[in-house]
Amino acid sequence: MTGWTGRTAMEIAEAVRGRRVTPREVVAEHLALIERIDPQIGAFRKVLGERALRDADALAGHPDLAALPLAGVPVAVKDNLAVAGEATRNGSAATSDAPAADDHETVRRLRAAGAVVVGLTSVPELCVFGTTDSVFGTTRSPWDLARSAGGSSGGSAAAVAAAMVPIVVGNDGMGSIRIPAANCGVLGLKPGHGVVPAGLGVDGWSRMAENGPIATCVADARLLLAVLGGAAAGSGAAPADGPAAAAPGDGSPLRVALSVRCPTRGIGVAADRTAAVRDTGRHLAAAGHRVTAAEAPYPFWLGAASVARWLAGTAADARGLDPALLAPRTRRHVALGRAVTRAGLVRPAQRTRWQDRMERFFVHHDVLVTPALARVPPPAVSWHTRGWAANVLSNIRYAPFSHPWNLARWPALVLPVPSQAPGPASGGLPASVQLVAPPGGEELLLALAAERPLGPAPPPPDAPPAGARARCTPPQGQAGAKVRRSWATSSSGSAGWQRAPR
């Protein structure tokens, strides 16, 4: 092997543009890694092996290869985004197996930038739940195969974490980028409304859902966001959902608020999750930012407003599907969504009230930092065979911090942060925090994330024992932490990335 797995998208694209490696060589190496390790992880619903190699060969003859920002970069596509010539199964036996006629707009932009699609990543049925398992299999966190990769972009985040691809486009309607990013120890950004084309389902769960990047480092996430957003990405223009975010990069300190209170009343937050927020605050304060403890003003009705859209949106997406082919939990979800729709419980005023409340909060703050998760991710089991209530309770207990920003349609980013060796309390996973900014704040969040050294990224399983997969260096020149790790089986019998003996 020449060592292209575990490299960043920027490194790969630069090498392909410079003719130091061919697209076929890069793609073939990633396909070989997928073949070796994905049976253990379950990140892919379908691998496009021969097709990807043909696309790589065609790309090598592209007349503008030297100008393509993602030249030869292997990417995966979440299995709710259309890829021409492939079925979009959306994690369900009830969906059509007919091939899509055209690429989704985000896929078209990836290809136009020189990326090579190597496969379709696994999702839960209709992308509804916070664990990725379905009739097509179960997706596991590469850090601990006993734990779920999260959902609904679980396959996407797992593929990036295990170096099967360097970047992925995911989507997020109730945390579906950020929850898997936290479960898998990678960076995930949900852009604000209108930054990246959505085109998700009937109405994107009342326009809560957005497409965005999953990557191992800030520079790759920024590059992918620019490709997905076209001219709009990074323009600094704020959509009409609130005040513009503070301008990044002018050297002035930011006003950073730390909030650890759960948006859902009665849900406790584990000590290691709040510690990650406070440690991030200490780091940002040392970097010169003004950091204060300021709890976000979550109203008591916030969860109900988000859940109503989640239920009604799923019911809309399920129209025309055979209920007998849906999993029991999904059938129940759809039935409740129809009831919510009939009762008129999706009310625009809820979103406006929440936005107004947070606009007042952000008069005094530029960025909000919260935990990414409330506790350790749930086990990687067949949740789709369990009841609706068991699924919803599990999701709410471990991942309650994401949905407020889908309702607001504001940008939010999850990133892994350095911590002590992951132990039993963390489930063996890296700690992660969530950063939130007002509309137009995507670049602000990325710039602030680049100031925080990222947590460890695992090497590919077949890397030399002394090797470590390095995150790309942020613009400020701070490299992410490098930790020696190995693919191993613990005493409990679960495999995953573990700290290697010194």
PDB file of C-alpha atoms in Angstrom, residues 283-500:
ATOM      1  CA  HIS A 283      -8.784  26.479  26.328  1.00  0.00           C
ATOM      2  CA  LEU A 284     -10.681  29.262  24.549  1.00  0.00           C
ATOM      3  CA  ALA A 285     -10.166  31.622  27.486  1.00  0.00           C
ATOM      4  CA  ALA A 286      -6.430  30.929  27.353  1.00  0.00           C
ATOM      5  CA  ALA A 287      -6.563  31.803  23.648  1.00  0.00           C
ATOM      6  CA  GLY A 288      -7.924  35.231  24.544  1.00  0.00           C
ATOM      7  CA  HIS A 289     -11.672  34.821  24.147  1.00  0.00           C
ATOM      8  CA  ARG A 290     -14.166  36.077  26.729  1.00  0.00           C
ATOM      9  CA  VAL A 291     -15.724  32.936  28.178  1.00  0.00           C
ATOM     10  CA  THR A 292     -18.653  32.926  30.600  1.00  0.00           C
ATOM     11  CA  ALA A 293     -21.089  30.377  31.975  1.00  0.00           C
ATOM     12  CA  ALA A 294     -24.509  31.276  30.560  1.00  0.00           C
ATOM     13  CA  GLU A 295     -27.233  28.669  30.278  1.00  0.00           C
ATOM     14  CA  ALA A 296     -29.208  28.714  27.030  1.00  0.00           C
ATOM     15  CA  PRO A 297     -32.823  29.801  27.677  1.00  0.00           C
ATOM     16  CA  TYR A 298     -34.551  26.614  26.546  1.00  0.00           C
ATOM     17  CA  PRO A 299     -38.355  26.946  26.917  1.00  0.00           C
ATOM     18  CA  PHE A 300     -40.365  24.030  28.304  1.00  0.00           C
ATOM     19  CA  TRP A 301     -42.225  23.592  24.987  1.00  0.00           C
ATOM     20  CA  LEU A 302     -39.083  23.371  22.822  1.00  0.00           C
ATOM     21  CA  GLY A 303     -38.899  19.568  22.659  1.00  0.00           C
ATOM     22  CA  ALA A 304     -42.567  19.238  21.757  1.00  0.00           C
ATOM     23  CA  ALA A 305     -42.181  21.730  18.897  1.00  0.00           C
ATOM     24  CA  SER A 306     -39.251  19.799  17.408  1.00  0.00           C
ATOM     25  CA  VAL A 307     -40.847  16.394  17.919  1.00  0.00           C
ATOM     26  CA  ALA A 308     -44.055  17.522  16.203  1.00  0.00           C
ATOM     27  CA  ARG A 309     -42.083  18.365  13.064  1.00  0.00           C
ATOM     28  CA  TRP A 310     -40.120  15.118  13.320  1.00  0.00           C
ATOM     29  CA  LEU A 311     -43.321  13.090  13.495  1.00  0.00           C
ATOM     30  CA  ALA A 312     -45.252  14.989  10.826  1.00  0.00           C
ATOM     31  CA  GLY A 313     -42.273  15.053   8.452  1.00  0.00           C
ATOM     32  CA  THR A 314     -41.837  11.299   8.662  1.00  0.00           C
ATOM     33  CA  ALA A 315     -45.535  10.769   7.981  1.00  0.00           C
ATOM     34  CA  ALA A 316     -45.226  12.913   4.857  1.00  0.00           C
ATOM     35  CA  ASP A 317     -42.135  11.003   3.674  1.00  0.00           C
ATOM     36  CA  ALA A 318     -43.918   7.658   4.194  1.00  0.00           C
ATOM     37  CA  ARG A 319     -46.837   8.453   1.886  1.00  0.00           C
ATOM     38  CA  GLY A 320     -47.104   5.822  -0.807  1.00  0.00           C
ATOM     39  CA  LEU A 321     -45.010   3.248   1.063  1.00  0.00           C
ATOM     40  CA  ASP A 322     -46.475  -0.138   2.024  1.00  0.00           C
ATOM     41  CA  PRO A 323     -46.945   0.008   5.824  1.00  0.00           C
ATOM     42  CA  ALA A 324     -46.540  -3.761   6.032  1.00  0.00           C
ATOM     43  CA  LEU A 325     -42.932  -3.385   4.862  1.00  0.00           C
ATOM     44  CA  LEU A 326     -42.051  -0.755   7.456  1.00  0.00           C
ATOM     45  CA  ALA A 327     -40.519  -1.726  10.804  1.00  0.00           C
ATOM     46  CA  PRO A 328     -42.987  -1.568  13.725  1.00  0.00           C
ATOM     47  CA  ARG A 329     -41.256   1.447  15.291  1.00  0.00           C
ATOM     48  CA  THR A 330     -41.528   3.344  11.996  1.00  0.00           C
ATOM     49  CA  ARG A 331     -45.190   2.428  11.521  1.00  0.00           C
ATOM     50  CA  ARG A 332     -45.928   3.802  14.966  1.00  0.00           C
ATOM     51  CA  HIS A 333     -43.936   6.955  14.221  1.00  0.00           C
ATOM     52  CA  VAL A 334     -45.856   7.504  10.978  1.00  0.00           C
ATOM     53  CA  ALA A 335     -49.221   6.981  12.673  1.00  0.00           C
ATOM     54  CA  LEU A 336     -48.350   9.526  15.344  1.00  0.00           C
ATOM     55  CA  GLY A 337     -47.150  11.918  12.671  1.00  0.00           C
ATOM     56  CA  ARG A 338     -50.487  11.732  10.871  1.00  0.00           C
ATOM     57  CA  ALA A 339     -52.264  12.491  14.133  1.00  0.00           C
ATOM     58  CA  VAL A 340     -49.971  15.473  14.747  1.00  0.00           C
ATOM     59  CA  THR A 341     -50.678  16.765  11.256  1.00  0.00           C
ATOM     60  CA  ARG A 342     -54.447  16.406  11.652  1.00  0.00           C
ATOM     61  CA  ALA A 343     -54.293  18.229  14.971  1.00  0.00           C
ATOM     62  CA  GLY A 344     -52.330  21.130  13.462  1.00  0.00           C
ATOM     63  CA  LEU A 345     -49.517  20.840  16.024  1.00  0.00           C
ATOM     64  CA  VAL A 346     -46.782  22.024  13.636  1.00  0.00           C
ATOM     65  CA  ARG A 347     -47.043  25.759  14.157  1.00  0.00           C
ATOM     66  CA  PRO A 348     -44.753  28.351  12.515  1.00  0.00           C
ATOM     67  CA  ALA A 349     -45.020  30.578  15.571  1.00  0.00           C
ATOM     68  CA  GLN A 350     -43.031  28.039  17.605  1.00  0.00           C
ATOM     69  CA  ARG A 351     -39.978  28.518  15.396  1.00  0.00           C
ATOM     70  CA  THR A 352     -40.324  32.291  15.460  1.00  0.00           C
ATOM     71  CA  ARG A 353     -40.621  32.381  19.250  1.00  0.00           C
ATOM     72  CA  TRP A 354     -37.517  30.205  19.652  1.00  0.00           C
ATOM     73  CA  GLN A 355     -35.511  32.294  17.177  1.00  0.00           C
ATOM     74  CA  ASP A 356     -36.545  35.509  18.933  1.00  0.00           C
ATOM     75  CA  ARG A 357     -35.491  34.096  22.290  1.00  0.00           C
ATOM     76  CA  MET A 358     -32.052  33.077  21.004  1.00  0.00           C
ATOM     77  CA  GLU A 359     -31.542  36.359  19.166  1.00  0.00           C
ATOM     78  CA  ARG A 360     -31.851  38.107  22.536  1.00  0.00           C
ATOM     79  CA  PHE A 361     -29.355  35.636  24.030  1.00  0.00           C
ATOM     80  CA  PHE A 362     -26.858  36.243  21.222  1.00  0.00           C
ATOM     81  CA  VAL A 363     -26.927  39.985  21.750  1.00  0.00           C
ATOM     82  CA  HIS A 364     -24.522  39.196  24.587  1.00  0.00           C
ATOM     83  CA  HIS A 365     -22.707  36.182  23.075  1.00  0.00           C
ATOM     84  CA  ASP A 366     -21.123  35.230  19.738  1.00  0.00           C
ATOM     85  CA  VAL A 367     -20.863  31.441  20.186  1.00  0.00           C
ATOM     86  CA  LEU A 368     -22.575  28.903  22.428  1.00  0.00           C
ATOM     87  CA  VAL A 369     -20.773  25.745  23.577  1.00  0.00           C
ATOM     88  CA  THR A 370     -22.801  22.752  24.820  1.00  0.00           C
ATOM     89  CA  PRO A 371     -22.194  19.032  25.249  1.00  0.00           C
ATOM     90  CA  ALA A 372     -22.617  17.057  22.031  1.00  0.00           C
ATOM     91  CA  LEU A 373     -24.228  14.123  23.875  1.00  0.00           C
ATOM     92  CA  ALA A 374     -25.688  13.698  27.347  1.00  0.00           C
ATOM     93  CA  ARG A 375     -24.214  10.265  27.977  1.00  0.00           C
ATOM     94  CA  VAL A 376     -22.535   7.249  26.411  1.00  0.00           C
ATOM     95  CA  PRO A 377     -24.071   6.112  23.078  1.00  0.00           C
ATOM     96  CA  PRO A 378     -26.454   3.148  23.173  1.00  0.00           C
ATOM     97  CA  PRO A 379     -25.372  -0.368  22.274  1.00  0.00           C
ATOM     98  CA  ALA A 380     -25.174  -1.437  18.629  1.00  0.00           C
ATOM     99  CA  VAL A 381     -28.165  -3.767  18.520  1.00  0.00           C
ATOM    100  CA  SER A 382     -31.198  -4.226  16.297  1.00  0.00           C
ATOM    101  CA  TRP A 383     -33.149  -1.239  17.568  1.00  0.00           C
ATOM    102  CA  HIS A 384     -35.434  -1.438  14.527  1.00  0.00           C
ATOM    103  CA  THR A 385     -36.958  -4.623  15.978  1.00  0.00           C
ATOM    104  CA  ARG A 386     -37.787  -2.915  19.277  1.00  0.00           C
ATOM    105  CA  GLY A 387     -40.783  -0.771  20.125  1.00  0.00           C
ATOM    106  CA  TRP A 388     -41.213   2.890  19.290  1.00  0.00           C
ATOM    107  CA  ALA A 389     -41.182   4.050  22.918  1.00  0.00           C
ATOM    108  CA  ALA A 390     -37.921   2.218  23.675  1.00  0.00           C
ATOM    109  CA  ASN A 391     -36.257   3.846  20.665  1.00  0.00           C
ATOM    110  CA  VAL A 392     -37.479   7.355  21.428  1.00  0.00           C
ATOM    111  CA  LEU A 393     -36.556   7.127  25.110  1.00  0.00           C
ATOM    112  CA  SER A 394     -33.051   5.942  24.245  1.00  0.00           C
ATOM    113  CA  ASN A 395     -32.596   8.729  21.698  1.00  0.00           C
ATOM    114  CA  ILE A 396     -33.820  11.454  24.055  1.00  0.00           C
ATOM    115  CA  ARG A 397     -31.698  10.263  26.973  1.00  0.00           C
ATOM    116  CA  TYR A 398     -28.409  10.212  25.097  1.00  0.00           C
ATOM    117  CA  ALA A 399     -28.752  12.884  22.379  1.00  0.00           C
ATOM    118  CA  PRO A 400     -30.974  15.788  23.524  1.00  0.00           C
ATOM    119  CA  PHE A 401     -28.704  18.696  22.583  1.00  0.00           C
ATOM    120  CA  SER A 402     -29.120  18.745  18.788  1.00  0.00           C
ATOM    121  CA  HIS A 403     -32.756  19.416  17.935  1.00  0.00           C
ATOM    122  CA  PRO A 404     -33.021  23.059  19.147  1.00  0.00           C
ATOM    123  CA  TRP A 405     -30.782  24.223  16.306  1.00  0.00           C
ATOM    124  CA  ASN A 406     -32.736  22.323  13.672  1.00  0.00           C
ATOM    125  CA  LEU A 407     -35.877  24.100  14.843  1.00  0.00           C
ATOM    126  CA  ALA A 408     -34.046  27.452  14.763  1.00  0.00           C
ATOM    127  CA  ARG A 409     -32.337  26.588  11.437  1.00  0.00           C
ATOM    128  CA  TRP A 410     -29.055  27.962  12.821  1.00  0.00           C
ATOM    129  CA  PRO A 411     -25.582  26.479  12.184  1.00  0.00           C
ATOM    130  CA  ALA A 412     -24.168  24.023  14.711  1.00  0.00           C
ATOM    131  CA  LEU A 413     -20.924  22.041  14.711  1.00  0.00           C
ATOM    132  CA  VAL A 414     -19.736  19.031  16.713  1.00  0.00           C
ATOM    133  CA  LEU A 415     -16.043  18.336  17.167  1.00  0.00           C
ATOM    134  CA  PRO A 416     -13.983  15.843  19.200  1.00  0.00           C
ATOM    135  CA  VAL A 417     -11.747  17.465  21.789  1.00  0.00           C
ATOM    136  CA  PRO A 418      -8.628  16.248  23.597  1.00  0.00           C
ATOM    137  CA  SER A 419      -9.295  14.474  26.848  1.00  0.00           C
ATOM    138  CA  GLN A 420      -7.776  11.880  29.078  1.00  0.00           C
ATOM    139  CA  ALA A 421      -7.786   8.314  27.855  1.00  0.00           C
ATOM    140  CA  PRO A 422     -11.421   7.341  27.206  1.00  0.00           C
ATOM    141  CA  GLY A 423     -12.638   5.162  30.021  1.00  0.00           C
ATOM    142  CA  PRO A 424     -15.783   3.287  31.062  1.00  0.00           C
ATOM    143  CA  ALA A 425     -17.732   6.496  31.719  1.00  0.00           C
ATOM    144  CA  SER A 426     -17.253   7.628  28.114  1.00  0.00           C
ATOM    145  CA  GLY A 427     -17.778   4.215  26.592  1.00  0.00           C
ATOM    146  CA  GLY A 428     -14.263   4.290  25.159  1.00  0.00           C
ATOM    147  CA  LEU A 429     -15.197   7.185  22.863  1.00  0.00           C
ATOM    148  CA  PRO A 430     -13.521  10.587  22.513  1.00  0.00           C
ATOM    149  CA  ALA A 431     -15.268  13.520  24.151  1.00  0.00           C
ATOM    150  CA  SER A 432     -17.115  15.949  21.850  1.00  0.00           C
ATOM    151  CA  VAL A 433     -18.691  19.371  22.217  1.00  0.00           C
ATOM    152  CA  GLN A 434     -21.189  21.338  20.149  1.00  0.00           C
ATOM    153  CA  LEU A 435     -20.625  24.917  18.949  1.00  0.00           C
ATOM    154  CA  VAL A 436     -23.608  27.053  17.872  1.00  0.00           C
ATOM    155  CA  ALA A 437     -23.712  30.450  16.139  1.00  0.00           C
ATOM    156  CA  PRO A 438     -26.383  32.712  14.625  1.00  0.00           C
ATOM    157  CA  PRO A 439     -27.222  32.511  10.900  1.00  0.00           C
ATOM    158  CA  GLY A 440     -24.236  33.074   8.656  1.00  0.00           C
ATOM    159  CA  GLY A 441     -21.899  31.722  11.346  1.00  0.00           C
ATOM    160  CA  GLU A 442     -20.572  28.607   9.580  1.00  0.00           C
ATOM    161  CA  GLU A 443     -17.128  30.107   8.996  1.00  0.00           C
ATOM    162  CA  LEU A 444     -17.067  31.505  12.518  1.00  0.00           C
ATOM    163  CA  LEU A 445     -17.678  28.012  13.928  1.00  0.00           C
ATOM    164  CA  LEU A 446     -15.015  26.476  11.695  1.00  0.00           C
ATOM    165  CA  ALA A 447     -12.500  29.166  12.625  1.00  0.00           C
ATOM    166  CA  LEU A 448     -13.156  28.684  16.332  1.00  0.00           C
ATOM    167  CA  ALA A 449     -12.951  24.906  15.960  1.00  0.00           C
ATOM    168  CA  ALA A 450      -9.571  25.356  14.290  1.00  0.00           C
ATOM    169  CA  GLU A 451      -8.334  27.098  17.445  1.00  0.00           C
ATOM    170  CA  ARG A 452      -9.208  24.050  19.548  1.00  0.00           C
ATOM    171  CA  PRO A 453      -6.847  21.077  19.043  1.00  0.00           C
ATOM    172  CA  LEU A 454      -9.010  18.186  17.963  1.00  0.00           C
ATOM    173  CA  GLY A 455      -9.220  14.895  19.777  1.00  0.00           C
ATOM    174  CA  PRO A 456      -7.455  11.795  18.488  1.00  0.00           C
ATOM    175  CA  ALA A 457      -8.314  10.310  15.118  1.00  0.00           C
ATOM    176  CA  PRO A 458      -7.733   6.562  14.765  1.00  0.00           C
ATOM    177  CA  PRO A 459      -5.422   5.066  12.126  1.00  0.00           C
ATOM    178  CA  PRO A 460      -6.670   2.560   9.577  1.00  0.00           C
ATOM    179  CA  PRO A 461      -6.759  -0.928  11.149  1.00  0.00           C
ATOM    180  CA  ASP A 462      -3.879  -2.170   9.014  1.00  0.00           C
ATOM    181  CA  ALA A 463      -1.565   0.777   9.737  1.00  0.00           C
ATOM    182  CA  PRO A 464       1.875  -0.026  11.214  1.00  0.00           C
ATOM    183  CA  PRO A 465       1.735  -0.296  15.012  1.00  0.00           C
ATOM    184  CA  ALA A 466       3.625   2.960  15.526  1.00  0.00           C
ATOM    185  CA  GLY A 467       1.509   4.835  12.983  1.00  0.00           C
ATOM    186  CA  ALA A 468      -1.119   7.380  13.876  1.00  0.00           C
ATOM    187  CA  ARG A 469      -3.646   9.006  11.650  1.00  0.00           C
ATOM    188  CA  ALA A 470      -2.951  12.738  11.880  1.00  0.00           C
ATOM    189  CA  ARG A 471      -5.643  15.353  11.493  1.00  0.00           C
ATOM    190  CA  CYS A 472      -4.836  18.136   9.079  1.00  0.00           C
ATOM    191  CA  THR A 473      -3.247  21.240  10.532  1.00  0.00           C
ATOM    192  CA  PRO A 474      -5.674  24.132  11.094  1.00  0.00           C
ATOM    193  CA  PRO A 475      -4.891  27.507   9.488  1.00  0.00           C
ATOM    194  CA  GLN A 476      -3.615  28.861  12.796  1.00  0.00           C
ATOM    195  CA  GLY A 477      -0.892  26.226  12.690  1.00  0.00           C
ATOM    196  CA  GLN A 478      -2.138  24.118  15.587  1.00  0.00           C
ATOM    197  CA  ALA A 479      -2.028  20.439  14.783  1.00  0.00           C
ATOM    198  CA  GLY A 480      -4.607  18.088  16.132  1.00  0.00           C
ATOM    199  CA  ALA A 481      -3.511  15.708  18.814  1.00  0.00           C
ATOM    200  CA  LYS A 482      -1.830  12.527  17.628  1.00  0.00           C
ATOM    201  CA  VAL A 483      -2.371   9.462  19.760  1.00  0.00           C
ATOM    202  CA  ARG A 484      -0.953   6.039  19.131  1.00  0.00           C
ATOM    203  CA  ARG A 485      -3.865   3.645  18.737  1.00  0.00           C
ATOM    204  CA  SER A 486      -4.492   0.142  17.542  1.00  0.00           C
ATOM    205  CA  TRP A 487      -7.435  -1.995  16.428  1.00  0.00           C
ATOM    206  CA  ALA A 488      -7.859  -4.472  19.238  1.00  0.00           C
ATOM    207  CA  THR A 489     -10.293  -6.614  21.183  1.00  0.00           C
ATOM    208  CA  SER A 490     -10.931  -5.630  24.786  1.00  0.00           C
ATOM    209  CA  SER A 491     -11.352  -7.974  27.715  1.00  0.00           C
ATOM    210  CA  SER A 492     -15.127  -7.598  27.289  1.00  0.00           C
ATOM    211  CA  GLY A 493     -14.838  -8.983  23.760  1.00  0.00           C
ATOM    212  CA  SER A 494     -15.698  -5.776  21.910  1.00  0.00           C
ATOM    213  CA  ALA A 495     -13.367  -4.613  19.164  1.00  0.00           C
ATOM    214  CA  GLY A 496     -12.482  -1.035  18.274  1.00  0.00           C
ATOM    215  CA  TRP A 497      -9.831   1.666  18.447  1.00  0.00           C
ATOM    216  CA  GLN A 498      -7.966   1.424  21.721  1.00  0.00           C
ATOM    217  CA  ARG A 499      -4.969   3.209  23.213  1.00  0.00           C
ATOM    218  CA  ALA A 500      -1.889   1.160  22.483  1.00  0.00           C
TER     219      ALA A 500
END
